[in-house]
Amino acid sequence: MNSYVTGPVIKALREKKNYTQKQLADRLAVSDKTISKWETGRGLPDLSLLEPLASALGVSVAELLSGEQITNQNRSANPLRGKFYVCPVCGNVIHAMGEGAFHCCGVALPPLEAEECDGDHEIKVETWDLQTLVSLDHPMRKDHYISFIAQIRYDRMELVKLYPEQLPQVRLSYWPGGEIYAYCNRHGLFQVK
């Protein structure tokens, strides 16, 4: 690892909490001279102290190591602000309501960007009797198919996984004000509002 916690980071975080070196030392069961050594770069905290140090300073270990405080910009966890991630190897689908780093089958998964429907991926939506029928006129072959259809609203999500043996249509609950997504394994994610 190229980075490790630095003295200026420890000092800045300690001062932000309004702790003296002695107060921080007492919380960690070390001496105030040890804290002074860390802050002046004449020593480094032992690996076993990183988690207690981060906790005492009110940050995560990642924030302590990077020296940057991380603020979750998506505190409301609104599904409409979420992102889809799909594994190109096994087809696993992940929907996250906040930023994240996801891996599957040894592959780092990028968040998918939804496109507006085109002629080959037109999502048809019909509503009746408190249900929504979502369908596409799309081939369903092993090498080219719709992998999933999802409906997302500000407070809920419904996702149906599809396979090449199925028709590209699903029945979903009727939720006014939501967005419908369909994912083609060759062409990506499409959306209709």
Tab-separated table of C-alpha atoms in Angstrom, residues 73-187:
chain	number	residue	atom	x	y	z
A	73	GLN	CA	-24.308	12.773	-0.955
A	74	ASN	CA	-27.169	10.303	-1.300
A	75	ARG	CA	-28.381	10.217	2.293
A	76	SER	CA	-32.026	9.792	1.384
A	77	ALA	CA	-31.327	6.480	-0.383
A	78	ASN	CA	-33.875	7.286	-3.073
A	79	PRO	CA	-34.077	4.325	-5.488
A	80	LEU	CA	-34.526	6.729	-8.419
A	81	ARG	CA	-31.001	8.041	-7.773
A	82	GLY	CA	-29.597	4.523	-7.697
A	83	LYS	CA	-27.387	2.797	-10.233
A	84	PHE	CA	-27.499	-0.592	-11.912
A	85	TYR	CA	-24.414	-2.779	-12.267
A	86	VAL	CA	-24.425	-5.931	-14.431
A	87	CYS	CA	-21.707	-8.585	-14.580
A	88	PRO	CA	-20.743	-9.263	-18.223
A	89	VAL	CA	-19.596	-12.788	-17.293
A	90	CYS	CA	-22.504	-14.270	-15.295
A	91	GLY	CA	-25.254	-11.649	-15.721
A	92	ASN	CA	-25.561	-10.891	-12.004
A	93	VAL	CA	-27.577	-7.677	-11.441
A	94	ILE	CA	-26.878	-5.216	-8.635
A	95	HIS	CA	-28.868	-2.085	-7.846
A	96	ALA	CA	-27.275	0.293	-5.366
A	97	MET	CA	-28.888	3.406	-3.903
A	98	GLY	CA	-25.527	5.043	-3.224
A	99	GLU	CA	-22.050	5.148	-4.655
A	100	GLY	CA	-20.090	1.936	-4.422
A	101	ALA	CA	-17.414	-0.256	-5.925
A	102	PHE	CA	-18.795	-3.597	-7.044
A	103	HIS	CA	-17.005	-6.623	-8.449
A	104	CYS	CA	-18.318	-9.909	-9.801
A	105	CYS	CA	-16.451	-12.807	-11.417
A	106	GLY	CA	-13.213	-10.847	-10.938
A	107	VAL	CA	-14.494	-7.862	-12.957
A	108	ALA	CA	-14.940	-4.312	-11.637
A	109	LEU	CA	-18.471	-3.303	-12.610
A	110	PRO	CA	-19.085	0.233	-13.884
A	111	PRO	CA	-22.443	1.885	-13.168
A	112	LEU	CA	-24.743	1.654	-16.178
A	113	GLU	CA	-25.989	4.811	-17.857
A	114	ALA	CA	-29.570	4.488	-19.061
A	115	GLU	CA	-30.330	5.598	-22.604
A	116	GLU	CA	-33.640	6.593	-24.101
A	117	CYS	CA	-35.327	3.810	-26.015
A	118	ASP	CA	-34.394	3.401	-29.665
A	119	GLY	CA	-36.200	1.552	-32.465
A	120	ASP	CA	-34.681	-1.804	-31.523
A	121	HIS	CA	-35.319	-1.371	-27.796
A	122	GLU	CA	-38.726	0.266	-27.557
A	123	ILE	CA	-40.282	-0.434	-24.168
A	124	LYS	CA	-44.069	-0.794	-24.379
A	125	VAL	CA	-46.026	-0.144	-21.200
A	126	GLU	CA	-49.710	-1.010	-20.778
A	127	THR	CA	-51.642	-0.552	-17.550
A	128	TRP	CA	-54.838	-2.222	-16.424
A	129	ASP	CA	-56.382	-3.666	-13.265
A	130	LEU	CA	-53.586	-2.384	-10.978
A	131	GLN	CA	-50.921	-4.109	-13.083
A	132	THR	CA	-48.433	-2.901	-15.621
A	133	LEU	CA	-47.474	-5.066	-18.602
A	134	VAL	CA	-44.004	-4.202	-19.877
A	135	SER	CA	-42.875	-5.752	-23.144
A	136	LEU	CA	-40.320	-5.334	-25.907
A	137	ASP	CA	-40.192	-6.612	-29.474
A	138	HIS	CA	-36.708	-8.052	-29.018
A	139	PRO	CA	-34.969	-11.313	-29.902
A	140	MET	CA	-34.441	-13.671	-26.983
A	141	ARG	CA	-31.450	-15.736	-28.078
A	142	LYS	CA	-28.600	-17.017	-25.928
A	143	ASP	CA	-26.262	-14.419	-27.432
A	144	HIS	CA	-28.715	-11.469	-27.522
A	145	TYR	CA	-31.546	-11.018	-25.048
A	146	ILE	CA	-33.235	-8.780	-22.478
A	147	SER	CA	-31.633	-9.667	-19.133
A	148	PHE	CA	-34.029	-7.837	-16.817
A	149	ILE	CA	-36.913	-5.404	-16.648
A	150	ALA	CA	-37.250	-3.159	-13.610
A	151	GLN	CA	-39.629	-0.545	-12.309
A	152	ILE	CA	-38.380	2.079	-9.887
A	153	ARG	CA	-40.209	4.728	-7.945
A	154	TYR	CA	-38.938	7.089	-5.245
A	155	ASP	CA	-39.826	4.592	-2.509
A	156	ARG	CA	-39.580	1.113	-4.078
A	157	MET	CA	-38.163	-1.071	-6.817
A	158	GLU	CA	-39.375	-4.198	-8.577
A	159	LEU	CA	-37.005	-6.188	-10.806
A	160	VAL	CA	-37.709	-9.295	-12.880
A	161	LYS	CA	-34.759	-11.288	-14.215
A	162	LEU	CA	-35.279	-12.733	-17.700
A	163	TYR	CA	-33.539	-15.540	-19.564
A	164	PRO	CA	-33.228	-16.298	-23.297
A	165	GLU	CA	-35.920	-19.005	-23.077
A	166	GLN	CA	-38.556	-16.457	-21.960
A	167	LEU	CA	-40.583	-13.820	-23.754
A	168	PRO	CA	-39.369	-10.240	-23.189
A	169	GLN	CA	-42.411	-9.243	-21.161
A	170	VAL	CA	-43.316	-9.014	-17.495
A	171	ARG	CA	-46.259	-8.050	-15.312
A	172	LEU	CA	-45.399	-5.556	-12.611
A	173	SER	CA	-47.393	-3.835	-9.902
A	174	TYR	CA	-49.015	-0.593	-10.997
A	175	TRP	CA	-47.020	2.302	-9.529
A	176	PRO	CA	-47.760	5.723	-10.969
A	177	GLY	CA	-44.807	8.075	-11.225
A	178	GLY	CA	-42.104	5.457	-11.663
A	179	GLU	CA	-39.501	4.705	-14.309
A	180	ILE	CA	-39.187	1.497	-16.322
A	181	TYR	CA	-35.815	0.014	-17.300
A	182	ALA	CA	-34.845	-2.832	-19.623
A	183	TYR	CA	-31.330	-4.205	-19.992
A	184	CYS	CA	-30.127	-5.737	-23.264
A	185	ASN	CA	-27.027	-7.896	-22.820
A	186	ARG	CA	-25.516	-6.429	-26.022
A	187	HIS	CA	-26.692	-2.816	-26.068
